[in-house]
GROMACS .gro file of N, CA and C in nm:
model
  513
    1UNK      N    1   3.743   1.469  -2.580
    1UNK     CA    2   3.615   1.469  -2.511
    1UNK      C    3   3.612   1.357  -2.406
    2UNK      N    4   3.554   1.374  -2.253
    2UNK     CA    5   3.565   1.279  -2.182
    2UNK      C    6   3.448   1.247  -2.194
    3UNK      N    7   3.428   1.121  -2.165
    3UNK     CA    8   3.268   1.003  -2.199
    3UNK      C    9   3.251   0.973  -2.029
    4UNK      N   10   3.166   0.926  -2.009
    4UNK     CA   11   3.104   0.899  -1.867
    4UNK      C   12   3.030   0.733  -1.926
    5UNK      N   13   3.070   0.654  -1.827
    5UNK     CA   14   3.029   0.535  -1.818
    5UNK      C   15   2.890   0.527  -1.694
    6UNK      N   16   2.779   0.503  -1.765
    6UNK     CA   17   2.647   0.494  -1.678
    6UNK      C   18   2.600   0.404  -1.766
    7UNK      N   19   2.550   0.310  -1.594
    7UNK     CA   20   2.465   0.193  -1.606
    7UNK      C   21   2.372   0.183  -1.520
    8UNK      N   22   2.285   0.038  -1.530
    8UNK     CA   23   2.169   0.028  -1.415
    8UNK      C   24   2.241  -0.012  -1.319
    9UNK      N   25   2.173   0.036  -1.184
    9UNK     CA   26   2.262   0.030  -1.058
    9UNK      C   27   2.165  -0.113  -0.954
   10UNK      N   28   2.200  -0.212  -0.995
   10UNK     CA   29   2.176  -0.305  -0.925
   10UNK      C   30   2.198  -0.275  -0.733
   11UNK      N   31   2.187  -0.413  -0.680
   11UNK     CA   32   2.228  -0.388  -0.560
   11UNK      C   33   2.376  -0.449  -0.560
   12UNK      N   34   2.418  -0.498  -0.627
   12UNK     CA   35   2.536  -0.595  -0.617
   12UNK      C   36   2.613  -0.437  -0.673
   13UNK      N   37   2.566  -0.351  -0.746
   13UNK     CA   38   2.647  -0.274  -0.822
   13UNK      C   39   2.694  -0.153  -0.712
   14UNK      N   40   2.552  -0.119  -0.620
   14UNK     CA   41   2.591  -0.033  -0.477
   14UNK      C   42   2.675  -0.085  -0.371
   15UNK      N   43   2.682  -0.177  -0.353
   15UNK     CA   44   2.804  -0.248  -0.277
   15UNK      C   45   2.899  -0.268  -0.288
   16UNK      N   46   2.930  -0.265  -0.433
   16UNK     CA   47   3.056  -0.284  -0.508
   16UNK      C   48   3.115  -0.143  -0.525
   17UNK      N   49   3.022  -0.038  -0.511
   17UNK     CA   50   3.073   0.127  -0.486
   17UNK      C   51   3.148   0.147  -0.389
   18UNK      N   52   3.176   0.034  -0.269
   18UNK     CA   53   3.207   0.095  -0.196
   18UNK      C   54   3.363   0.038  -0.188
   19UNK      N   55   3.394  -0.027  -0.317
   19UNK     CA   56   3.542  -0.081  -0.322
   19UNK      C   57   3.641   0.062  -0.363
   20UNK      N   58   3.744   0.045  -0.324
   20UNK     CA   59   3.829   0.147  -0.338
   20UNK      C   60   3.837   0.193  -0.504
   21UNK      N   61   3.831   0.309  -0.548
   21UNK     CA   62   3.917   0.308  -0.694
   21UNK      C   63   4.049   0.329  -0.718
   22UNK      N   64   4.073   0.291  -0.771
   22UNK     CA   65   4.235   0.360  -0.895
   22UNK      C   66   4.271   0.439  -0.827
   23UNK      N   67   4.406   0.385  -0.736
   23UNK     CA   68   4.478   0.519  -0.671
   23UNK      C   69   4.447   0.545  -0.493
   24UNK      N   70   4.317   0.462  -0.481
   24UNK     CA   71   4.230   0.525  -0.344
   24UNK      C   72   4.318   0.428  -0.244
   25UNK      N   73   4.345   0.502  -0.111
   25UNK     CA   74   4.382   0.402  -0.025
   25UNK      C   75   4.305   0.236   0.030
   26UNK      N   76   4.302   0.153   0.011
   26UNK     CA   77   4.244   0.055   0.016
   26UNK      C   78   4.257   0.012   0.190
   27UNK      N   79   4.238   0.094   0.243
   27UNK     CA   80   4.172   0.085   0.436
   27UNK      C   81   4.022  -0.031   0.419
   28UNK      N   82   4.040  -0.081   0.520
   28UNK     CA   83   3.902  -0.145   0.540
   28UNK      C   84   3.762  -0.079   0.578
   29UNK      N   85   3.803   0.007   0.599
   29UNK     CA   86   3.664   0.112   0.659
   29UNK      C   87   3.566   0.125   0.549
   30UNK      N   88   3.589   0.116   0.399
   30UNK     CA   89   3.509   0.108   0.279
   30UNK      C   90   3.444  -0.091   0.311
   31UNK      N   91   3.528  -0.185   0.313
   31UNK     CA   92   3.448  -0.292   0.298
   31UNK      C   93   3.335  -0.318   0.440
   32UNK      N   94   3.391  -0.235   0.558
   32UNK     CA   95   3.298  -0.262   0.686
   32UNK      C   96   3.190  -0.160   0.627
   33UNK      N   97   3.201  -0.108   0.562
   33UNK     CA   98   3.086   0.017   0.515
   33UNK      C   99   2.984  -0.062   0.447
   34UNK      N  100   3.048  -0.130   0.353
   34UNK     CA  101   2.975  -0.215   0.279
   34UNK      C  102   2.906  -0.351   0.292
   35UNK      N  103   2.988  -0.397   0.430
   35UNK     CA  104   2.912  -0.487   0.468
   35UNK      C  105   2.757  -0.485   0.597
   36UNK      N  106   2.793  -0.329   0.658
   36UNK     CA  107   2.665  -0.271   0.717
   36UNK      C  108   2.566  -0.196   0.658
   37UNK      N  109   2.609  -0.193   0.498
   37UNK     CA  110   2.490  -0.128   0.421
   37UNK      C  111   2.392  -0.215   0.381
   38UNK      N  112   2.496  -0.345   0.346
   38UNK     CA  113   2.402  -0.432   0.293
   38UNK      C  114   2.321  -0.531   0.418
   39UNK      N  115   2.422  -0.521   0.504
   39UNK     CA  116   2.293  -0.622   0.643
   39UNK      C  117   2.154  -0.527   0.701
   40UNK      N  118   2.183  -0.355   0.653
   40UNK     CA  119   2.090  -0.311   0.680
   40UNK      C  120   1.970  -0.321   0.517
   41UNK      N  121   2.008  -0.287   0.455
   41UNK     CA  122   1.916  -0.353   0.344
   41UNK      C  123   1.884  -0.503   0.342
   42UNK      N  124   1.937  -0.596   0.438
   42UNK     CA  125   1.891  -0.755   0.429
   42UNK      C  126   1.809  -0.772   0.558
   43UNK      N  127   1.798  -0.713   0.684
   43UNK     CA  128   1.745  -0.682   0.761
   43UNK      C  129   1.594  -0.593   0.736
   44UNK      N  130   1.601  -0.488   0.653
   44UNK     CA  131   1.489  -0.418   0.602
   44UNK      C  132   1.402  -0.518   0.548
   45UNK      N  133   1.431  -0.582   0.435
   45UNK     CA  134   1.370  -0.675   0.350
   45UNK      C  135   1.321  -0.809   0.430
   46UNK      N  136   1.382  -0.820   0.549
   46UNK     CA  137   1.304  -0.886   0.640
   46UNK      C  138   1.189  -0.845   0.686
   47UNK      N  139   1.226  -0.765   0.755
   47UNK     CA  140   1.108  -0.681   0.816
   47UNK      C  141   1.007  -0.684   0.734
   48UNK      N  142   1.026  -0.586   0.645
   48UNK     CA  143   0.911  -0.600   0.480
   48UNK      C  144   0.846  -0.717   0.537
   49UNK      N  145   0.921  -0.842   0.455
   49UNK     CA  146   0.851  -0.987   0.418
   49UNK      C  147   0.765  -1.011   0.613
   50UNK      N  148   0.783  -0.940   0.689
   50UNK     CA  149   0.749  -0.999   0.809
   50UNK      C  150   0.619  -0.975   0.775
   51UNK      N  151   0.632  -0.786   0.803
   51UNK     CA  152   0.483  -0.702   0.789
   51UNK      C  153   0.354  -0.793   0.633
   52UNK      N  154   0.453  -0.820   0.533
   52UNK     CA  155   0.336  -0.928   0.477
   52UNK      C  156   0.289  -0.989   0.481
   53UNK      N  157   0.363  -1.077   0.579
   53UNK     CA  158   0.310  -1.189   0.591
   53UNK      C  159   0.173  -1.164   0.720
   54UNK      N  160   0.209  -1.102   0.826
   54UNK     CA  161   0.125  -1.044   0.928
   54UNK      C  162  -0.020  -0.995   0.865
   55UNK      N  163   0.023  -0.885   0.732
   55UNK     CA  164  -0.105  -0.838   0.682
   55UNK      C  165  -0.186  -0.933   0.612
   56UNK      N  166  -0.091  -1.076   0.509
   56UNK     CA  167  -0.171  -1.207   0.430
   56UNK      C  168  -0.282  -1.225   0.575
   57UNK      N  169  -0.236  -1.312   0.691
   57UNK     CA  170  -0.284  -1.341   0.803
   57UNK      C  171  -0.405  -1.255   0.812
   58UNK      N  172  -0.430  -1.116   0.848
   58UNK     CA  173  -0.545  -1.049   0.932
   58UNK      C  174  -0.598  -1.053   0.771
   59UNK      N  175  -0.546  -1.033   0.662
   59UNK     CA  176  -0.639  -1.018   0.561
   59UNK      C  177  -0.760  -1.154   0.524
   60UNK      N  178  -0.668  -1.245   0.551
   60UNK     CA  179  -0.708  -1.416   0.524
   60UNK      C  180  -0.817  -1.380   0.641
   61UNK      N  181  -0.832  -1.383   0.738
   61UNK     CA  182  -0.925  -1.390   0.849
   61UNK      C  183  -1.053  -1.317   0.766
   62UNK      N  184  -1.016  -1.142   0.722
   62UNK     CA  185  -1.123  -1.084   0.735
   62UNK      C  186  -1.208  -1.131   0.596
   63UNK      N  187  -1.127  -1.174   0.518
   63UNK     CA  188  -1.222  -1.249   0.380
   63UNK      C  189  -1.273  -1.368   0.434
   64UNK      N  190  -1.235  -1.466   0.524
   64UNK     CA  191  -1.322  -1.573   0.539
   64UNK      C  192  -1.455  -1.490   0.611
   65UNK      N  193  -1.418  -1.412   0.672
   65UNK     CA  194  -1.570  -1.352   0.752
   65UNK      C  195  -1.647  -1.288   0.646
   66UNK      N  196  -1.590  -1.243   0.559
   66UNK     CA  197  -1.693  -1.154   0.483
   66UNK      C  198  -1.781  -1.237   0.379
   67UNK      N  199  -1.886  -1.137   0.409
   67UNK     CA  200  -1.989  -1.219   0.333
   67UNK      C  201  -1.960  -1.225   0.175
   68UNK      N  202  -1.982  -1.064   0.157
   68UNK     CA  203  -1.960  -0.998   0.015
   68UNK      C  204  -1.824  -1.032  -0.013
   69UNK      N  205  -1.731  -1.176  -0.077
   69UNK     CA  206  -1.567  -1.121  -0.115
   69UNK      C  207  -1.529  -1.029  -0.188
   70UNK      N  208  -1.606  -0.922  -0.252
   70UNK     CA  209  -1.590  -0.805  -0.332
   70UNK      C  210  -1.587  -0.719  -0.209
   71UNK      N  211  -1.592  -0.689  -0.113
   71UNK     CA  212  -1.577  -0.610   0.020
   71UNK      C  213  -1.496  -0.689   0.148
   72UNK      N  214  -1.367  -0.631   0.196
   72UNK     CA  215  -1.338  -0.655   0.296
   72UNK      C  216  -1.332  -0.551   0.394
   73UNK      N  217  -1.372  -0.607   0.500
   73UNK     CA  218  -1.380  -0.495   0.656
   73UNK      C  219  -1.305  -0.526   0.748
   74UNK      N  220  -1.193  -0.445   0.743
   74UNK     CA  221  -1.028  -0.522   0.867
   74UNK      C  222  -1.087  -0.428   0.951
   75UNK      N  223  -1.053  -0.484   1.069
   75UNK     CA  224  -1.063  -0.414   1.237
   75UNK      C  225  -0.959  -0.375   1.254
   76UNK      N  226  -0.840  -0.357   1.200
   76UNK     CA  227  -0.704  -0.261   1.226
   76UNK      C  228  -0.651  -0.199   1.083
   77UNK      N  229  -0.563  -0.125   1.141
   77UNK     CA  230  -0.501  -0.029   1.050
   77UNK      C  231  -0.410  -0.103   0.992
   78UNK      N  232  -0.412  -0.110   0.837
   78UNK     CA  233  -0.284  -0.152   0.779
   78UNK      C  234  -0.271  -0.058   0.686
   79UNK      N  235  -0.156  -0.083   0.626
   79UNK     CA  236  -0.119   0.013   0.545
   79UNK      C  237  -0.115  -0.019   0.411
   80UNK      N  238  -0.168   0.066   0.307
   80UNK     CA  239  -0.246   0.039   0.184
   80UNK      C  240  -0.176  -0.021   0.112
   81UNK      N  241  -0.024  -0.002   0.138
   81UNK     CA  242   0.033  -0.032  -0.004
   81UNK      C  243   0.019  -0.233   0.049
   82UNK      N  244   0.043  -0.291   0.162
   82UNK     CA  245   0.014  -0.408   0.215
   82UNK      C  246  -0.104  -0.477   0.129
   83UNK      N  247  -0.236  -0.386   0.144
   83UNK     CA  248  -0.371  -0.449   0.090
   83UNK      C  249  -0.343  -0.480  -0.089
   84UNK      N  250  -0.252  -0.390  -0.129
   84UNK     CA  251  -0.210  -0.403  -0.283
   84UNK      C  252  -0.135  -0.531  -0.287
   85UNK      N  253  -0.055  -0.580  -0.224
   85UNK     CA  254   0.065  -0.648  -0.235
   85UNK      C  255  -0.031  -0.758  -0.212
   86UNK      N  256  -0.093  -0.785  -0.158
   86UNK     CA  257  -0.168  -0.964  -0.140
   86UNK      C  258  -0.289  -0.925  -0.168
   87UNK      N  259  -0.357  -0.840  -0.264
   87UNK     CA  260  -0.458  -0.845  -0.315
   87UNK      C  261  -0.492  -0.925  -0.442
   88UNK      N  262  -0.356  -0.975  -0.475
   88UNK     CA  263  -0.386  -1.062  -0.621
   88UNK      C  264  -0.426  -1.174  -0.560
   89UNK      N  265  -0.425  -1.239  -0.430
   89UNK     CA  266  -0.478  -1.361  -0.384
   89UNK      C  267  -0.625  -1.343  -0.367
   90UNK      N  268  -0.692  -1.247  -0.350
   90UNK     CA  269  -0.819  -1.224  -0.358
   90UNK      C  270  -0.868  -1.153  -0.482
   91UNK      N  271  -0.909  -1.206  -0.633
   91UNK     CA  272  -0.953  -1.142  -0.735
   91UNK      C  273  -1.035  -1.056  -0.752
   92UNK      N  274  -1.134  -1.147  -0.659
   92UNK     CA  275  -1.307  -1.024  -0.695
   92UNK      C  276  -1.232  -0.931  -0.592
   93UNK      N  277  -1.130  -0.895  -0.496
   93UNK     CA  278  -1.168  -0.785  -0.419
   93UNK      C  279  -1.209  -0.677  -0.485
   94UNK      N  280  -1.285  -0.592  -0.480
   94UNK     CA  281  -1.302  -0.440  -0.498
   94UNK      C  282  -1.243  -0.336  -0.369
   95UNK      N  283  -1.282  -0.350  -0.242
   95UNK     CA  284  -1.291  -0.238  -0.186
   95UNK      C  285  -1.214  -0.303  -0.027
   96UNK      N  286  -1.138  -0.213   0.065
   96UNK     CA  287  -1.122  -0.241   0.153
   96UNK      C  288  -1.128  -0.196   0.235
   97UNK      N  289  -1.209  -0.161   0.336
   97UNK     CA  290  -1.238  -0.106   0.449
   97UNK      C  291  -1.147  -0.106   0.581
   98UNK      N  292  -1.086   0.009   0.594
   98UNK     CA  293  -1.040  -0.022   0.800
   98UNK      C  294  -0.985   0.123   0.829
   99UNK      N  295  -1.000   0.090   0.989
   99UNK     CA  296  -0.985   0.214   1.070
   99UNK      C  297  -0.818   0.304   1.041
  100UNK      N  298  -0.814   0.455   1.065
  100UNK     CA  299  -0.706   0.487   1.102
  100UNK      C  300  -0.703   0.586   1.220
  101UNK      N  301  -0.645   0.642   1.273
  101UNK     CA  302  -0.657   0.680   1.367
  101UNK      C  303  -0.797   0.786   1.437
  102UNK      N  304  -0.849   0.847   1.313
  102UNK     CA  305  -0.955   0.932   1.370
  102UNK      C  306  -1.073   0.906   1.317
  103UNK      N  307  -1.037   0.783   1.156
  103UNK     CA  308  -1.145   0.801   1.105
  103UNK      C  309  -1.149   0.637   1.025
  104UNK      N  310  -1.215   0.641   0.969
  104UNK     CA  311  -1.243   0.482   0.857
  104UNK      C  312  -1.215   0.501   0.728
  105UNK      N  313  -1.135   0.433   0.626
  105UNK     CA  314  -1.106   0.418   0.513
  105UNK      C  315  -1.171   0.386   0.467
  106UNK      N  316  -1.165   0.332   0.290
  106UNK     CA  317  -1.233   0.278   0.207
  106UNK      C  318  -1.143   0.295   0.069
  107UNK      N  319  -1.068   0.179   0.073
  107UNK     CA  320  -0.953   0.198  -0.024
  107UNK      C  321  -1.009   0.077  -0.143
  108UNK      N  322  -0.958   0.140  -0.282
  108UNK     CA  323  -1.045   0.067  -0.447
  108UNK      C  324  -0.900  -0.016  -0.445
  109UNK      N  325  -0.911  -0.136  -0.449
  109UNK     CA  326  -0.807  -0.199  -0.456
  109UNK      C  327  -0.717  -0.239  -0.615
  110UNK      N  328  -0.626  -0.207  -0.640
  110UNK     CA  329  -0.551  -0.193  -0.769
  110UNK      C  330  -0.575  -0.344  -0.822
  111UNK      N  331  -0.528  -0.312  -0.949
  111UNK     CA  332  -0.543  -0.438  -1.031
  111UNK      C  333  -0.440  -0.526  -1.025
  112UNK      N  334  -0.304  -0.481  -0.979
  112UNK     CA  335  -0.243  -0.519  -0.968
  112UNK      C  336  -0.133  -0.464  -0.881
  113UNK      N  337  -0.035  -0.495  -0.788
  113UNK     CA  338   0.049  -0.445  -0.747
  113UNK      C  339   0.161  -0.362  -0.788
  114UNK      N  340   0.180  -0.225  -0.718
  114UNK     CA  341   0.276  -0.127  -0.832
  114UNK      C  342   0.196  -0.078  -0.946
  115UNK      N  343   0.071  -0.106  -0.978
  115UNK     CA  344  -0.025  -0.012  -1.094
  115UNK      C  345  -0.138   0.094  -0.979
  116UNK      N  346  -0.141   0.190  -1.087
  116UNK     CA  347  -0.265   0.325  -0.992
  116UNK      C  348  -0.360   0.267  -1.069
  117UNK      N  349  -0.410   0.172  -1.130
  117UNK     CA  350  -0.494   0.117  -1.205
  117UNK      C  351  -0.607   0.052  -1.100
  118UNK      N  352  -0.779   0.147  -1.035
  118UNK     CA  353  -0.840   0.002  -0.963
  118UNK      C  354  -0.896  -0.078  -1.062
  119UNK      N  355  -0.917  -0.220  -0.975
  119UNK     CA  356  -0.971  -0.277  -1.013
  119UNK      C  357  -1.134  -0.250  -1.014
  120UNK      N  358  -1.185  -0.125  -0.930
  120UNK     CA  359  -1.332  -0.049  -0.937
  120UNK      C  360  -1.297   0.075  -0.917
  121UNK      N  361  -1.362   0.215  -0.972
  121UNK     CA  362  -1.320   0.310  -0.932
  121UNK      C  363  -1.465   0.334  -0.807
  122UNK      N  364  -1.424   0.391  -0.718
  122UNK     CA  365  -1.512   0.499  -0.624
  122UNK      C  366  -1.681   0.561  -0.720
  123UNK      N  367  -1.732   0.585  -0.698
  123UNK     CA  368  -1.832   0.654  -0.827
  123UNK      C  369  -1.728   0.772  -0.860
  124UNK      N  370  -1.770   0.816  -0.975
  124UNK     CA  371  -1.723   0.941  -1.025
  124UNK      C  372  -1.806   1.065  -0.979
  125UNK      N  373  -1.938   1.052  -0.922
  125UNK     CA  374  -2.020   1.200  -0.864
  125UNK      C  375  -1.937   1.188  -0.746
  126UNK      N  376  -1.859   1.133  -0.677
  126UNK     CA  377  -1.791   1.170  -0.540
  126UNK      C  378  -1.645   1.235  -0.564
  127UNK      N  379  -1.632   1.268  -0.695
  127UNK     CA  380  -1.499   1.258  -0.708
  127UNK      C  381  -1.451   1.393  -0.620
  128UNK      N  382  -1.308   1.399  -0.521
  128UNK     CA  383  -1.314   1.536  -0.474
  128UNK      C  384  -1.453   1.599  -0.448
  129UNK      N  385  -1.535   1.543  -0.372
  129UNK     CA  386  -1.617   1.604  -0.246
  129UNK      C  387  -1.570   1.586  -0.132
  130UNK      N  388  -1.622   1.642  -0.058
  130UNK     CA  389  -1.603   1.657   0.123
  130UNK      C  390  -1.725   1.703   0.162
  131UNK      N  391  -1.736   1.662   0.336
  131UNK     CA  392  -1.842   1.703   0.406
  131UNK      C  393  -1.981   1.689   0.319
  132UNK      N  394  -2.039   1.758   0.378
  132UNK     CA  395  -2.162   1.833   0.326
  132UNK      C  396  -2.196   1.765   0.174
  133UNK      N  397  -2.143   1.833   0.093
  133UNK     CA  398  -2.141   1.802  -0.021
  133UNK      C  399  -2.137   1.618  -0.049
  134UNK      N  400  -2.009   1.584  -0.036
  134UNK     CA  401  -2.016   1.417  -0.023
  134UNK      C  402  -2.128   1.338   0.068
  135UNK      N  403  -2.169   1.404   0.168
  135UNK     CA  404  -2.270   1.329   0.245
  135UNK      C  405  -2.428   1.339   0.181
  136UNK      N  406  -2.461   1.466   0.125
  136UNK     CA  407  -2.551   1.458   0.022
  136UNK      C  408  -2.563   1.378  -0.102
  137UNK      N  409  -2.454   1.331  -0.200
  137UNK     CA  410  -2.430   1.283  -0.287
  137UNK      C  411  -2.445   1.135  -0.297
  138UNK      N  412  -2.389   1.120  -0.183
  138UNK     CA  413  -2.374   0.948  -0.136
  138UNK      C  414  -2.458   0.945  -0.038
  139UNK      N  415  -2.529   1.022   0.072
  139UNK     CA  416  -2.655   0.960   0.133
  139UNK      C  417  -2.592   0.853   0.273
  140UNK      N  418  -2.414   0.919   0.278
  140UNK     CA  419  -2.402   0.849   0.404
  140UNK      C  420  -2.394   1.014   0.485
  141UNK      N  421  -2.428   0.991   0.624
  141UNK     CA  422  -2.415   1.083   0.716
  141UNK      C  423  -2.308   1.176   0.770
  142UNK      N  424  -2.221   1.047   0.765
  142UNK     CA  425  -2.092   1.105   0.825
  142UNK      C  426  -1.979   1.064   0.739
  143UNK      N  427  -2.007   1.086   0.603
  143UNK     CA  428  -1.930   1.110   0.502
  143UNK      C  429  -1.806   1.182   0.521
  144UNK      N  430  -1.686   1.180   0.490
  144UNK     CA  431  -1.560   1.288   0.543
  144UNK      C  432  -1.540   1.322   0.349
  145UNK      N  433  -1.475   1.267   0.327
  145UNK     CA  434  -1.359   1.255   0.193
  145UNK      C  435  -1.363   1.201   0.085
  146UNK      N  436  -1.377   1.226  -0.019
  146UNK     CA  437  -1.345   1.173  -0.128
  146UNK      C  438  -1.260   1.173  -0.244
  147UNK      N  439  -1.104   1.115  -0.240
  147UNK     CA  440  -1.033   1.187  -0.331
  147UNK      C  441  -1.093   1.153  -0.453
  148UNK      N  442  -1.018   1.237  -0.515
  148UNK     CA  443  -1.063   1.318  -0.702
  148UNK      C  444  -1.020   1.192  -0.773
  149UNK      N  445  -0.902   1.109  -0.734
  149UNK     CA  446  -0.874   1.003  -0.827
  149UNK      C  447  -0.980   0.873  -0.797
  150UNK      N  448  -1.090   0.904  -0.721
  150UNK     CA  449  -1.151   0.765  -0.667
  150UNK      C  450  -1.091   0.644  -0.648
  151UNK      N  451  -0.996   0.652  -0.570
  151UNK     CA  452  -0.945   0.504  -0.485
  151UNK      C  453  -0.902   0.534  -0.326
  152UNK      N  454  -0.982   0.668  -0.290
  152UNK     CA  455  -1.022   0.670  -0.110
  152UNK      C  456  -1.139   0.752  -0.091
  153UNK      N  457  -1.199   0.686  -0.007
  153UNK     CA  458  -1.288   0.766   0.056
  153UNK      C  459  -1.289   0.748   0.215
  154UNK      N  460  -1.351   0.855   0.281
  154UNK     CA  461  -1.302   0.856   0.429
  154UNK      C  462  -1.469   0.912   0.494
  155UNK      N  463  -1.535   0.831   0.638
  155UNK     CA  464  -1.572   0.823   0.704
  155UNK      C  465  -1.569   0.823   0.816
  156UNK      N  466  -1.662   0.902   0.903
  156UNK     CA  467  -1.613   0.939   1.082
  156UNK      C  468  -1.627   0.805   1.109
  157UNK      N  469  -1.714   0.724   1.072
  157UNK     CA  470  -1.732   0.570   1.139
  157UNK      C  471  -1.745   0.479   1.069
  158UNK      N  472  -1.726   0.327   1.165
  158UNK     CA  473  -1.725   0.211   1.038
  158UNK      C  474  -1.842   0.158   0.971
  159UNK      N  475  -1.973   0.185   1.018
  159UNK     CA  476  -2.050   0.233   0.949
  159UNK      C  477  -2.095   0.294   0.832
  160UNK      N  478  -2.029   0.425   0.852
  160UNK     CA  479  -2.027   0.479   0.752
  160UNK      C  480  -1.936   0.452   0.657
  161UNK      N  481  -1.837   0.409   0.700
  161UNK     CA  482  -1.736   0.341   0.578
  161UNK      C  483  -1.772   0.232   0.480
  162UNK      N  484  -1.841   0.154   0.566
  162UNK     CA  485  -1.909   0.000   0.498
  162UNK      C  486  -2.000   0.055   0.404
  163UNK      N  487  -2.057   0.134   0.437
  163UNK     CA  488  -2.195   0.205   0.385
  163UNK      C  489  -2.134   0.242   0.243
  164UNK      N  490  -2.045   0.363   0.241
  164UNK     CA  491  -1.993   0.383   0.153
  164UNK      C  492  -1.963   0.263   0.014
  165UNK      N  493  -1.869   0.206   0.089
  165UNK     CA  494  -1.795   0.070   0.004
  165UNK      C  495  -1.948  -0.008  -0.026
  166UNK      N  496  -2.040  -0.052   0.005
  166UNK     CA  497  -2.125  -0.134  -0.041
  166UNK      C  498  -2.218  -0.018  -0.140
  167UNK      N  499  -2.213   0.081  -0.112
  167UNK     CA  500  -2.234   0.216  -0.269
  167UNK      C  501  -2.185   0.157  -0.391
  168UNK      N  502  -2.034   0.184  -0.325
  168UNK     CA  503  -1.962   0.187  -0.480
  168UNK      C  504  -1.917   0.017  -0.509
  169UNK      N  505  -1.946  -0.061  -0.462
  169UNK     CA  506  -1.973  -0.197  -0.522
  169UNK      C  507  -2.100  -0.216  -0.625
  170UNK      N  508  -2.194  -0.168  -0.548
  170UNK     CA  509  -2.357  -0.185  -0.647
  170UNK      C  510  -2.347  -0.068  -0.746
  171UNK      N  511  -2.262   0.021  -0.764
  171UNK     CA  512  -2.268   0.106  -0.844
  171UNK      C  513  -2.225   0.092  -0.982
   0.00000   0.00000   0.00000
């Protein structure tokens, strides 16, 4: 019977894949392989740490402005998984407000980074409404969206977004 050797695949362990095996011609074209896989994964992880640090920055701004620190209202688009990642520096956050291209967010901020766990849910009467329906329920106008898991809701304006988020704070 042949056995198969499987383990956890580190990064040191993918780089090391790219050494010749038993028998394989040992050309350099495997170690230049391996040394542009990994400057592009050390390069990525830059970038990453850049975009965090950029989002700590506009985030730090928009909590000193805010009144409520259980509500923040960014004037640009970032991207959610960002607001997760430096949300443990702000505890009370609940909710975070900002634009995307057509419309206004309102994201329940996790308890922790890497958990679907919020730290507030959305109300539960919004859960999966839209239009009509959600704008009746919640009593904002221009209500868009509400996903079913309550940690987005979506608004034509920032208005109506704030509106929203200061709902489901007092709620």
């Amino acid at each position: 019977p042949t056995t198969s050797h499987v383990s956890n695949y580190d990064i040191s362990s993918v780089v090391a894949s790219f050494l010749p095996d038993w028998g394989e011609d040992e050309s350099t074209d495997n170690f230049h392989s391996a040394v542009l896989f990994a400057k592009r994964i050390l390069e990525k992880e830059i970038t990453k740490n850049h975009s965090i640090l950029k989002a700590k920055a506009i985030l730090e701004e928009a909590y000193k402005k805010s009144e409520d620190k259980r509500l923040l209202v960014v004037e640009v688009e970032i991207p959610r998984y960002l607001v997760h990642v430096v949300s443990s520096d702000y505890p009370e956050l609940l909710y975070a407000v900002f634009p995307d291209e057509k419309s206004w967010k309102v994201f329940a901020v996790r308890k922790r980074p890497g958990s679907f766990e919020n730290r507030k849910n959305l109300p539960a009467t919004w859960a999966g409404l839209m239009g009509e329906s959600l704008q009746q329920v919640s009593g904002v106008d221009d209500a868009v969206f509400c996903h079913r898991g309550l940690f987005l809701a979506v608004a034509q304006s920032r208005a109506g977004a704030i509106k929203l988020a200061q709902i489901a704070v007092e709620s």
